Amino acid sequence: MASTKKLFARLTRRGPHRVLRGDLAFAGMPGVVYTPESGLNLPGVVFGHEWMTQAENYTHTLEHLASWGIVAAAPNTETGLAPSVLNFAFDLGAALEIITGVRLGTGKISVHPGKRGVVGHGFGGSAAVFAAAGMGGDAHRPKAVVSLFPTVTKPPAEQPASTLQVPGLVLTAPGDPMTLRSNAVELARAWEGATLRTVSKAQAGGLVEGRRLARFIGLPGADRDTQKIVRGLLTGYLLATLAGDKTYRDFADPEGDLPHTEPADPNADPVALEDKVVALLKP
């Protein structure tokens, strides 16, 4: 069996499948869906975008997942200045039902209801938690949830996180837990089945693609290293948890030693709001 480092290097590159692009508008929802060219009973995920971004800002990440045999849909809703995390969570759940309930492409593509996941970045990372918590019953419950550099929302996502009975992965960047926007540590502490990992040298906002003028208005810009690392980690985790591919089981192992990451214990060093404020005010 290939080493984890070799598997990771493989996963950072596009997979073997030709990718097709579709539109969620066929089911009455703004958004996109990317699929491998064919395949029945595939794993499928919905992806929630960050604040003030759109689905198209994750085009290459969605294509990457599809190239590895994972159907990936992204609603293009709640993209304004004051989005509702609850409305977005509802849209994520609805999009997951859409890709599960219909044949995609020319009818040669389908998602298995037992191989579904919810993924989100930033604002979408917290929305993913709300979405997963709102899916009742074994028939609707996602098999895995991934929150990438999640950020604080109102209402907070910690309460629904405490009710989740599915495994999850929470990624954070170095120094990110000390910022006022991040709730990665708090989410992982509330969520019993979550694994918290720090991605070395990552930028929390760097997963967003194509926002060239972002820094001029105070938003983080794209970072290719962050995108490459996160795509590899995310793909391996989803192949292990949703597809059940034992080749990538180390990517879902809380004790696993993964490239460019450090496992973190959310209970070892609690980060209170007062600590964050003090840290930010220090010269």
PDB file of C-alpha atoms in Angstrom:
ATOM      1  CA  MET A   1       0.000   0.000   0.000  1.00  0.00           C
ATOM      2  CA  ALA A   2       1.270   3.479  -0.866  1.00  0.00           C
ATOM      3  CA  SER A   3       2.433   5.712   1.967  1.00  0.00           C
ATOM      4  CA  THR A   4       0.202   8.535   3.183  1.00  0.00           C
ATOM      5  CA  LYS A   5       2.618  11.085   1.694  1.00  0.00           C
ATOM      6  CA  LYS A   6       2.414   9.449  -1.730  1.00  0.00           C
ATOM      7  CA  LEU A   7      -1.362   9.198  -1.498  1.00  0.00           C
ATOM      8  CA  PHE A   8      -1.573  12.851  -0.509  1.00  0.00           C
ATOM      9  CA  ALA A   9       0.638  13.882  -3.431  1.00  0.00           C
ATOM     10  CA  ARG A  10      -1.637  11.901  -5.742  1.00  0.00           C
ATOM     11  CA  LEU A  11      -4.757  13.507  -4.300  1.00  0.00           C
ATOM     12  CA  THR A  12      -3.474  17.036  -4.825  1.00  0.00           C
ATOM     13  CA  ARG A  13      -3.611  16.352  -8.563  1.00  0.00           C
ATOM     14  CA  ARG A  14      -6.765  15.896 -10.607  1.00  0.00           C
ATOM     15  CA  GLY A  15      -8.282  12.438 -10.514  1.00  0.00           C
ATOM     16  CA  PRO A  16      -8.915   9.989 -13.357  1.00  0.00           C
ATOM     17  CA  HIS A  17     -12.474  11.051 -14.216  1.00  0.00           C
ATOM     18  CA  ARG A  18     -13.542  13.465 -16.927  1.00  0.00           C
ATOM     19  CA  VAL A  19     -15.677  16.179 -15.328  1.00  0.00           C
ATOM     20  CA  LEU A  20     -19.104  17.447 -16.383  1.00  0.00           C
ATOM     21  CA  ARG A  21     -20.697  20.708 -15.223  1.00  0.00           C
ATOM     22  CA  GLY A  22     -24.394  21.198 -14.617  1.00  0.00           C
ATOM     23  CA  ASP A  23     -26.765  23.805 -13.216  1.00  0.00           C
ATOM     24  CA  LEU A  24     -28.912  23.414 -10.109  1.00  0.00           C
ATOM     25  CA  ALA A  25     -31.393  25.789 -11.743  1.00  0.00           C
ATOM     26  CA  PHE A  26     -33.000  22.767 -13.398  1.00  0.00           C
ATOM     27  CA  ALA A  27     -34.436  22.080  -9.933  1.00  0.00           C
ATOM     28  CA  GLY A  28     -35.233  25.704  -9.157  1.00  0.00           C
ATOM     29  CA  MET A  29     -32.110  26.616  -7.160  1.00  0.00           C
ATOM     30  CA  PRO A  30     -29.264  28.909  -8.224  1.00  0.00           C
ATOM     31  CA  GLY A  31     -26.009  27.005  -8.174  1.00  0.00           C
ATOM     32  CA  VAL A  32     -23.781  24.505  -9.903  1.00  0.00           C
ATOM     33  CA  VAL A  33     -23.091  20.792  -9.822  1.00  0.00           C
ATOM     34  CA  TYR A  34     -19.963  18.993 -10.999  1.00  0.00           C
ATOM     35  CA  THR A  35     -19.927  15.260 -11.659  1.00  0.00           C
ATOM     36  CA  PRO A  36     -17.686  12.573 -13.089  1.00  0.00           C
ATOM     37  CA  GLU A  37     -18.692  11.643 -16.625  1.00  0.00           C
ATOM     38  CA  SER A  38     -20.574   8.557 -15.465  1.00  0.00           C
ATOM     39  CA  GLY A  39     -21.208   6.348 -12.469  1.00  0.00           C
ATOM     40  CA  LEU A  40     -24.135   5.089 -10.406  1.00  0.00           C
ATOM     41  CA  ASN A  41     -24.427   5.186  -6.604  1.00  0.00           C
ATOM     42  CA  LEU A  42     -21.570   7.669  -6.322  1.00  0.00           C
ATOM     43  CA  PRO A  43     -20.640   9.631  -3.201  1.00  0.00           C
ATOM     44  CA  GLY A  44     -21.957  13.195  -3.270  1.00  0.00           C
ATOM     45  CA  VAL A  45     -21.464  16.406  -1.314  1.00  0.00           C
ATOM     46  CA  VAL A  46     -22.850  19.898  -1.151  1.00  0.00           C
ATOM     47  CA  PHE A  47     -20.398  22.761  -0.647  1.00  0.00           C
ATOM     48  CA  GLY A  48     -21.166  25.980   1.216  1.00  0.00           C
ATOM     49  CA  HIS A  49     -19.332  29.158   0.224  1.00  0.00           C
ATOM     50  CA  GLU A  50     -17.658  31.755   2.419  1.00  0.00           C
ATOM     51  CA  TRP A  51     -19.170  35.162   3.248  1.00  0.00           C
ATOM     52  CA  MET A  52     -19.363  37.549   0.268  1.00  0.00           C
ATOM     53  CA  THR A  53     -18.372  34.865  -2.226  1.00  0.00           C
ATOM     54  CA  GLN A  54     -20.195  32.733  -4.765  1.00  0.00           C
ATOM     55  CA  ALA A  55     -20.186  29.134  -5.922  1.00  0.00           C
ATOM     56  CA  GLU A  56     -17.975  30.035  -8.887  1.00  0.00           C
ATOM     57  CA  ASN A  57     -15.215  31.027  -6.446  1.00  0.00           C
ATOM     58  CA  TYR A  58     -14.739  27.298  -5.766  1.00  0.00           C
ATOM     59  CA  THR A  59     -14.839  26.044  -9.349  1.00  0.00           C
ATOM     60  CA  HIS A  60     -11.494  24.260  -9.296  1.00  0.00           C
ATOM     61  CA  THR A  61     -12.153  22.686  -5.891  1.00  0.00           C
ATOM     62  CA  LEU A  62     -15.515  21.339  -7.056  1.00  0.00           C
ATOM     63  CA  GLU A  63     -13.982  20.094 -10.307  1.00  0.00           C
ATOM     64  CA  HIS A  64     -11.225  18.431  -8.302  1.00  0.00           C
ATOM     65  CA  LEU A  65     -13.712  16.459  -6.208  1.00  0.00           C
ATOM     66  CA  ALA A  66     -15.635  15.398  -9.308  1.00  0.00           C
ATOM     67  CA  SER A  67     -12.432  14.238 -10.983  1.00  0.00           C
ATOM     68  CA  TRP A  68     -12.032  11.800  -8.089  1.00  0.00           C
ATOM     69  CA  GLY A  69     -15.529  10.400  -8.533  1.00  0.00           C
ATOM     70  CA  ILE A  70     -17.426  12.611  -6.064  1.00  0.00           C
ATOM     71  CA  VAL A  71     -20.506  14.543  -7.183  1.00  0.00           C
ATOM     72  CA  ALA A  72     -20.155  18.106  -5.847  1.00  0.00           C
ATOM     73  CA  ALA A  73     -22.957  20.692  -5.802  1.00  0.00           C
ATOM     74  CA  ALA A  74     -22.801  24.293  -4.572  1.00  0.00           C
ATOM     75  CA  PRO A  75     -25.861  26.506  -4.042  1.00  0.00           C
ATOM     76  CA  ASN A  76     -25.308  30.097  -5.120  1.00  0.00           C
ATOM     77  CA  THR A  77     -27.570  31.650  -2.505  1.00  0.00           C
ATOM     78  CA  GLU A  78     -27.004  33.970   0.489  1.00  0.00           C
ATOM     79  CA  THR A  79     -24.165  35.744  -1.307  1.00  0.00           C
ATOM     80  CA  GLY A  80     -24.917  39.248  -0.031  1.00  0.00           C
ATOM     81  CA  LEU A  81     -23.525  41.416   2.749  1.00  0.00           C
ATOM     82  CA  ALA A  82     -25.837  40.057   5.463  1.00  0.00           C
ATOM     83  CA  PRO A  83     -26.542  36.400   4.676  1.00  0.00           C
ATOM     84  CA  SER A  84     -28.675  34.131   6.839  1.00  0.00           C
ATOM     85  CA  VAL A  85     -26.829  31.052   8.053  1.00  0.00           C
ATOM     86  CA  LEU A  86     -30.134  29.289   8.696  1.00  0.00           C
ATOM     87  CA  ASN A  87     -31.440  29.958   5.190  1.00  0.00           C
ATOM     88  CA  PHE A  88     -28.142  28.859   3.702  1.00  0.00           C
ATOM     89  CA  ALA A  89     -28.176  25.661   5.766  1.00  0.00           C
ATOM     90  CA  PHE A  90     -31.656  24.935   4.410  1.00  0.00           C
ATOM     91  CA  ASP A  91     -30.384  25.466   0.851  1.00  0.00           C
ATOM     92  CA  LEU A  92     -27.457  23.121   1.438  1.00  0.00           C
ATOM     93  CA  GLY A  93     -29.840  20.417   2.638  1.00  0.00           C
ATOM     94  CA  ALA A  94     -32.173  21.012  -0.287  1.00  0.00           C
ATOM     95  CA  ALA A  95     -29.293  20.810  -2.777  1.00  0.00           C
ATOM     96  CA  LEU A  96     -28.211  17.506  -1.252  1.00  0.00           C
ATOM     97  CA  GLU A  97     -31.715  16.130  -1.723  1.00  0.00           C
ATOM     98  CA  ILE A  98     -31.722  17.357  -5.327  1.00  0.00           C
ATOM     99  CA  ILE A  99     -28.536  15.555  -6.335  1.00  0.00           C
ATOM    100  CA  THR A 100     -29.697  12.420  -4.525  1.00  0.00           C
ATOM    101  CA  GLY A 101     -33.227  12.375  -5.878  1.00  0.00           C
ATOM    102  CA  VAL A 102     -32.605  12.725  -9.613  1.00  0.00           C
ATOM    103  CA  ARG A 103     -30.417  11.090 -12.238  1.00  0.00           C
ATOM    104  CA  LEU A 104     -27.771  13.551 -13.351  1.00  0.00           C
ATOM    105  CA  GLY A 105     -26.211  14.160 -16.735  1.00  0.00           C
ATOM    106  CA  THR A 106     -27.784  11.922 -19.359  1.00  0.00           C
ATOM    107  CA  GLY A 107     -29.124   9.602 -16.688  1.00  0.00           C
ATOM    108  CA  LYS A 108     -25.864   7.711 -16.225  1.00  0.00           C
ATOM    109  CA  ILE A 109     -24.944   9.461 -12.958  1.00  0.00           C
ATOM    110  CA  SER A 110     -26.535   9.031  -9.536  1.00  0.00           C
ATOM    111  CA  VAL A 111     -25.692   9.658  -5.873  1.00  0.00           C
ATOM    112  CA  HIS A 112     -26.209   6.952  -3.261  1.00  0.00           C
ATOM    113  CA  PRO A 113     -28.265   8.240  -0.282  1.00  0.00           C
ATOM    114  CA  GLY A 114     -25.889   6.503   2.103  1.00  0.00           C
ATOM    115  CA  LYS A 115     -22.781   8.197   0.669  1.00  0.00           C
ATOM    116  CA  ARG A 116     -23.586  11.854   1.195  1.00  0.00           C
ATOM    117  CA  GLY A 117     -21.669  14.615   2.921  1.00  0.00           C
ATOM    118  CA  VAL A 118     -21.839  18.325   3.696  1.00  0.00           C
ATOM    119  CA  VAL A 119     -18.803  20.595   3.274  1.00  0.00           C
ATOM    120  CA  GLY A 120     -18.376  24.324   3.806  1.00  0.00           C
ATOM    121  CA  HIS A 121     -15.753  27.059   3.980  1.00  0.00           C
ATOM    122  CA  GLY A 122     -15.820  29.939   6.467  1.00  0.00           C
ATOM    123  CA  PHE A 123     -19.424  31.083   6.795  1.00  0.00           C
ATOM    124  CA  GLY A 124     -20.357  27.998   4.788  1.00  0.00           C
ATOM    125  CA  GLY A 125     -18.399  25.833   7.234  1.00  0.00           C
ATOM    126  CA  SER A 126     -20.743  26.831  10.043  1.00  0.00           C
ATOM    127  CA  ALA A 127     -23.762  26.570   7.730  1.00  0.00           C
ATOM    128  CA  ALA A 128     -22.703  22.993   6.942  1.00  0.00           C
ATOM    129  CA  VAL A 129     -23.003  22.152  10.640  1.00  0.00           C
ATOM    130  CA  PHE A 130     -26.517  23.629  10.800  1.00  0.00           C
ATOM    131  CA  ALA A 131     -27.466  21.733   7.653  1.00  0.00           C
ATOM    132  CA  ALA A 132     -26.204  18.410   8.980  1.00  0.00           C
ATOM    133  CA  ALA A 133     -27.943  18.905  12.320  1.00  0.00           C
ATOM    134  CA  GLY A 134     -31.249  19.632  10.579  1.00  0.00           C
ATOM    135  CA  MET A 135     -31.284  16.421   8.582  1.00  0.00           C
ATOM    136  CA  GLY A 136     -33.371  14.064  10.693  1.00  0.00           C
ATOM    137  CA  GLY A 137     -33.426  10.269  10.581  1.00  0.00           C
ATOM    138  CA  ASP A 138     -30.890   7.779   9.316  1.00  0.00           C
ATOM    139  CA  ALA A 139     -32.220   8.032   5.759  1.00  0.00           C
ATOM    140  CA  HIS A 140     -31.405  11.745   5.526  1.00  0.00           C
ATOM    141  CA  ARG A 141     -28.421  12.108   7.843  1.00  0.00           C
ATOM    142  CA  PRO A 142     -25.117  12.788   6.020  1.00  0.00           C
ATOM    143  CA  LYS A 143     -22.329  10.288   6.503  1.00  0.00           C
ATOM    144  CA  ALA A 144     -19.671  12.940   7.110  1.00  0.00           C
ATOM    145  CA  VAL A 145     -19.356  16.706   7.546  1.00  0.00           C
ATOM    146  CA  VAL A 146     -16.329  18.907   6.849  1.00  0.00           C
ATOM    147  CA  SER A 147     -15.933  22.462   8.123  1.00  0.00           C
ATOM    148  CA  LEU A 148     -13.026  24.291   6.481  1.00  0.00           C
ATOM    149  CA  PHE A 149     -11.749  27.280   8.483  1.00  0.00           C
ATOM    150  CA  PRO A 150     -15.247  27.951   9.910  1.00  0.00           C
ATOM    151  CA  THR A 151     -16.261  31.392  11.101  1.00  0.00           C
ATOM    152  CA  VAL A 152     -18.631  32.758  13.728  1.00  0.00           C
ATOM    153  CA  THR A 153     -22.280  33.110  12.740  1.00  0.00           C
ATOM    154  CA  LYS A 154     -25.433  34.353  14.384  1.00  0.00           C
ATOM    155  CA  PRO A 155     -26.953  32.180  15.711  1.00  0.00           C
ATOM    156  CA  PRO A 156     -23.757  30.304  16.642  1.00  0.00           C
ATOM    157  CA  ALA A 157     -23.072  26.840  15.233  1.00  0.00           C
ATOM    158  CA  GLU A 158     -21.816  25.337  18.487  1.00  0.00           C
ATOM    159  CA  GLN A 159     -25.271  24.287  19.668  1.00  0.00           C
ATOM    160  CA  PRO A 160     -26.190  22.269  16.548  1.00  0.00           C
ATOM    161  CA  ALA A 161     -22.636  20.898  16.527  1.00  0.00           C
ATOM    162  CA  SER A 162     -23.252  19.362  19.944  1.00  0.00           C
ATOM    163  CA  THR A 163     -26.164  17.351  18.518  1.00  0.00           C
ATOM    164  CA  LEU A 164     -24.286  15.849  15.569  1.00  0.00           C
ATOM    165  CA  GLN A 165     -23.906  12.076  15.598  1.00  0.00           C
ATOM    166  CA  VAL A 166     -21.755  11.841  12.484  1.00  0.00           C
ATOM    167  CA  PRO A 167     -17.959  12.062  12.102  1.00  0.00           C
ATOM    168  CA  GLY A 168     -16.517  15.365  11.035  1.00  0.00           C
ATOM    169  CA  LEU A 169     -13.340  17.171  10.116  1.00  0.00           C
ATOM    170  CA  VAL A 170     -12.607  20.751  11.158  1.00  0.00           C
ATOM    171  CA  LEU A 171      -9.606  22.483   9.602  1.00  0.00           C
ATOM    172  CA  THR A 172      -8.029  25.625  10.972  1.00  0.00           C
ATOM    173  CA  ALA A 173      -4.982  27.707  10.064  1.00  0.00           C
ATOM    174  CA  PRO A 174      -2.060  28.663  12.328  1.00  0.00           C
ATOM    175  CA  GLY A 175      -3.142  31.599  14.475  1.00  0.00           C
ATOM    176  CA  ASP A 176      -6.710  31.412  13.171  1.00  0.00           C
ATOM    177  CA  PRO A 177      -8.232  30.275  16.511  1.00  0.00           C
ATOM    178  CA  MET A 178      -7.029  33.544  18.045  1.00  0.00           C
ATOM    179  CA  THR A 179      -8.997  35.702  15.600  1.00  0.00           C
ATOM    180  CA  LEU A 180     -12.449  36.988  16.432  1.00  0.00           C
ATOM    181  CA  ARG A 181     -13.963  35.430  13.291  1.00  0.00           C
ATOM    182  CA  SER A 182     -12.842  31.832  13.806  1.00  0.00           C
ATOM    183  CA  ASN A 183     -14.937  29.330  15.745  1.00  0.00           C
ATOM    184  CA  ALA A 184     -12.978  26.208  14.728  1.00  0.00           C
ATOM    185  CA  VAL A 185     -11.888  25.324  18.270  1.00  0.00           C
ATOM    186  CA  GLU A 186     -15.324  26.007  19.727  1.00  0.00           C
ATOM    187  CA  LEU A 187     -17.022  23.876  17.070  1.00  0.00           C
ATOM    188  CA  ALA A 188     -14.639  20.961  17.546  1.00  0.00           C
ATOM    189  CA  ARG A 189     -15.057  21.154  21.318  1.00  0.00           C
ATOM    190  CA  ALA A 190     -18.855  20.997  21.056  1.00  0.00           C
ATOM    191  CA  TRP A 191     -18.871  18.306  18.351  1.00  0.00           C
ATOM    192  CA  GLU A 192     -18.032  14.937  19.878  1.00  0.00           C
ATOM    193  CA  GLY A 193     -17.212  13.196  16.598  1.00  0.00           C
ATOM    194  CA  ALA A 194     -15.055  15.943  15.101  1.00  0.00           C
ATOM    195  CA  THR A 195     -11.325  15.849  14.409  1.00  0.00           C
ATOM    196  CA  LEU A 196      -9.595  19.217  14.585  1.00  0.00           C
ATOM    197  CA  ARG A 197      -6.472  19.718  12.471  1.00  0.00           C
ATOM    198  CA  THR A 198      -4.260  22.741  11.926  1.00  0.00           C
ATOM    199  CA  VAL A 199      -3.096  23.090   8.320  1.00  0.00           C
ATOM    200  CA  SER A 200       0.497  24.327   8.391  1.00  0.00           C
ATOM    201  CA  LYS A 201       1.146  27.582   6.518  1.00  0.00           C
ATOM    202  CA  ALA A 202      -2.468  27.755   5.330  1.00  0.00           C
ATOM    203  CA  GLN A 203      -4.443  30.965   5.001  1.00  0.00           C
ATOM    204  CA  ALA A 204      -8.020  30.654   6.249  1.00  0.00           C
ATOM    205  CA  GLY A 205      -9.432  32.687   3.365  1.00  0.00           C
ATOM    206  CA  GLY A 206      -7.071  31.322   0.738  1.00  0.00           C
ATOM    207  CA  LEU A 207      -9.426  28.603  -0.492  1.00  0.00           C
ATOM    208  CA  VAL A 208     -11.491  31.216  -2.338  1.00  0.00           C
ATOM    209  CA  GLU A 209     -10.558  31.404  -6.025  1.00  0.00           C
ATOM    210  CA  GLY A 210     -10.383  34.380  -8.342  1.00  0.00           C
ATOM    211  CA  ARG A 211     -11.006  37.218  -5.893  1.00  0.00           C
ATOM    212  CA  ARG A 212      -8.248  39.420  -7.321  1.00  0.00           C
ATOM    213  CA  LEU A 213      -9.466  42.676  -5.809  1.00  0.00           C
ATOM    214  CA  ALA A 214     -10.260  41.160  -2.423  1.00  0.00           C
ATOM    215  CA  ARG A 215      -7.377  42.714  -0.522  1.00  0.00           C
ATOM    216  CA  PHE A 216      -8.386  46.200  -1.626  1.00  0.00           C
ATOM    217  CA  ILE A 217     -11.643  45.852   0.318  1.00  0.00           C
ATOM    218  CA  GLY A 218     -10.145  44.015   3.267  1.00  0.00           C
ATOM    219  CA  LEU A 219     -10.956  40.430   2.217  1.00  0.00           C
ATOM    220  CA  PRO A 220      -8.317  37.693   1.942  1.00  0.00           C
ATOM    221  CA  GLY A 221      -7.159  36.730  -1.512  1.00  0.00           C
ATOM    222  CA  ALA A 222      -6.603  33.335  -3.094  1.00  0.00           C
ATOM    223  CA  ASP A 223      -3.667  31.230  -1.963  1.00  0.00           C
ATOM    224  CA  ARG A 224      -2.629  28.351  -4.225  1.00  0.00           C
ATOM    225  CA  ASP A 225      -0.751  26.452  -1.520  1.00  0.00           C
ATOM    226  CA  THR A 226      -3.812  26.483   0.724  1.00  0.00           C
ATOM    227  CA  GLN A 227      -6.003  25.313  -2.157  1.00  0.00           C
ATOM    228  CA  LYS A 228      -3.650  22.478  -3.091  1.00  0.00           C
ATOM    229  CA  ILE A 229      -3.281  21.167   0.463  1.00  0.00           C
ATOM    230  CA  VAL A 230      -6.966  21.442   1.367  1.00  0.00           C
ATOM    231  CA  ARG A 231      -8.084  19.732  -1.839  1.00  0.00           C
ATOM    232  CA  GLY A 232      -5.803  16.792  -1.102  1.00  0.00           C
ATOM    233  CA  LEU A 233      -6.920  16.465   2.526  1.00  0.00           C
ATOM    234  CA  LEU A 234     -10.599  16.939   1.699  1.00  0.00           C
ATOM    235  CA  THR A 235     -10.591  14.447  -1.163  1.00  0.00           C
ATOM    236  CA  GLY A 236      -8.855  11.785   0.911  1.00  0.00           C
ATOM    237  CA  TYR A 237     -11.250  12.302   3.807  1.00  0.00           C
ATOM    238  CA  LEU A 238     -14.331  12.038   1.592  1.00  0.00           C
ATOM    239  CA  LEU A 239     -13.058   8.978  -0.267  1.00  0.00           C
ATOM    240  CA  ALA A 240     -12.486   7.281   3.089  1.00  0.00           C
ATOM    241  CA  THR A 241     -15.738   8.275   4.800  1.00  0.00           C
ATOM    242  CA  LEU A 242     -18.244   8.458   1.935  1.00  0.00           C
ATOM    243  CA  ALA A 243     -16.850   6.030  -0.632  1.00  0.00           C
ATOM    244  CA  GLY A 244     -15.518   3.646   2.004  1.00  0.00           C
ATOM    245  CA  ASP A 245     -12.190   3.367   0.183  1.00  0.00           C
ATOM    246  CA  LYS A 246      -9.773   1.785   2.669  1.00  0.00           C
ATOM    247  CA  THR A 247      -6.823   3.042   0.638  1.00  0.00           C
ATOM    248  CA  TYR A 248      -7.434   6.478   2.157  1.00  0.00           C
ATOM    249  CA  ARG A 249      -8.495   5.440   5.673  1.00  0.00           C
ATOM    250  CA  ASP A 250      -5.586   7.337   7.271  1.00  0.00           C
ATOM    251  CA  PHE A 251      -7.157  10.598   6.066  1.00  0.00           C
ATOM    252  CA  ALA A 252     -10.139   9.930   8.344  1.00  0.00           C
ATOM    253  CA  ASP A 253      -8.114   8.601  11.278  1.00  0.00           C
ATOM    254  CA  PRO A 254      -8.089  11.136  14.152  1.00  0.00           C
ATOM    255  CA  GLU A 255      -4.655   9.829  15.136  1.00  0.00           C
ATOM    256  CA  GLY A 256      -3.334   9.747  11.582  1.00  0.00           C
ATOM    257  CA  ASP A 257      -0.197  11.667  10.657  1.00  0.00           C
ATOM    258  CA  LEU A 258      -1.140  13.641   7.564  1.00  0.00           C
ATOM    259  CA  PRO A 259       1.151  15.875   5.480  1.00  0.00           C
ATOM    260  CA  HIS A 260       1.026  19.620   6.182  1.00  0.00           C
ATOM    261  CA  THR A 261      -1.196  19.169   9.248  1.00  0.00           C
ATOM    262  CA  GLU A 262      -0.913  19.007  12.999  1.00  0.00           C
ATOM    263  CA  PRO A 263      -3.608  17.274  15.058  1.00  0.00           C
ATOM    264  CA  ALA A 264      -5.077  19.597  17.669  1.00  0.00           C
ATOM    265  CA  ASP A 265      -6.934  18.945  20.910  1.00  0.00           C
ATOM    266  CA  PRO A 266      -9.777  21.471  21.215  1.00  0.00           C
ATOM    267  CA  ASN A 267      -9.971  20.841  24.966  1.00  0.00           C
ATOM    268  CA  ALA A 268      -6.272  21.216  25.693  1.00  0.00           C
ATOM    269  CA  ASP A 269      -6.047  24.988  25.414  1.00  0.00           C
ATOM    270  CA  PRO A 270      -9.496  26.645  25.551  1.00  0.00           C
ATOM    271  CA  VAL A 271      -9.668  29.895  23.619  1.00  0.00           C
ATOM    272  CA  ALA A 272     -12.033  32.279  25.348  1.00  0.00           C
ATOM    273  CA  LEU A 273     -13.355  35.419  23.666  1.00  0.00           C
ATOM    274  CA  GLU A 274     -11.465  37.535  26.221  1.00  0.00           C
ATOM    275  CA  ASP A 275      -8.213  35.763  25.268  1.00  0.00           C
ATOM    276  CA  LYS A 276      -8.811  36.549  21.605  1.00  0.00           C
ATOM    277  CA  VAL A 277      -9.414  40.226  22.349  1.00  0.00           C
ATOM    278  CA  VAL A 278      -6.303  40.498  24.518  1.00  0.00           C
ATOM    279  CA  ALA A 279      -4.185  38.783  21.850  1.00  0.00           C
ATOM    280  CA  LEU A 280      -5.458  41.124  19.145  1.00  0.00           C
ATOM    281  CA  LEU A 281      -4.812  44.228  21.255  1.00  0.00           C
ATOM    282  CA  LYS A 282      -1.221  43.347  22.111  1.00  0.00           C
ATOM    283  CA  PRO A 283       1.308  45.571  20.310  1.00  0.00           C
TER     284      PRO A 283
END
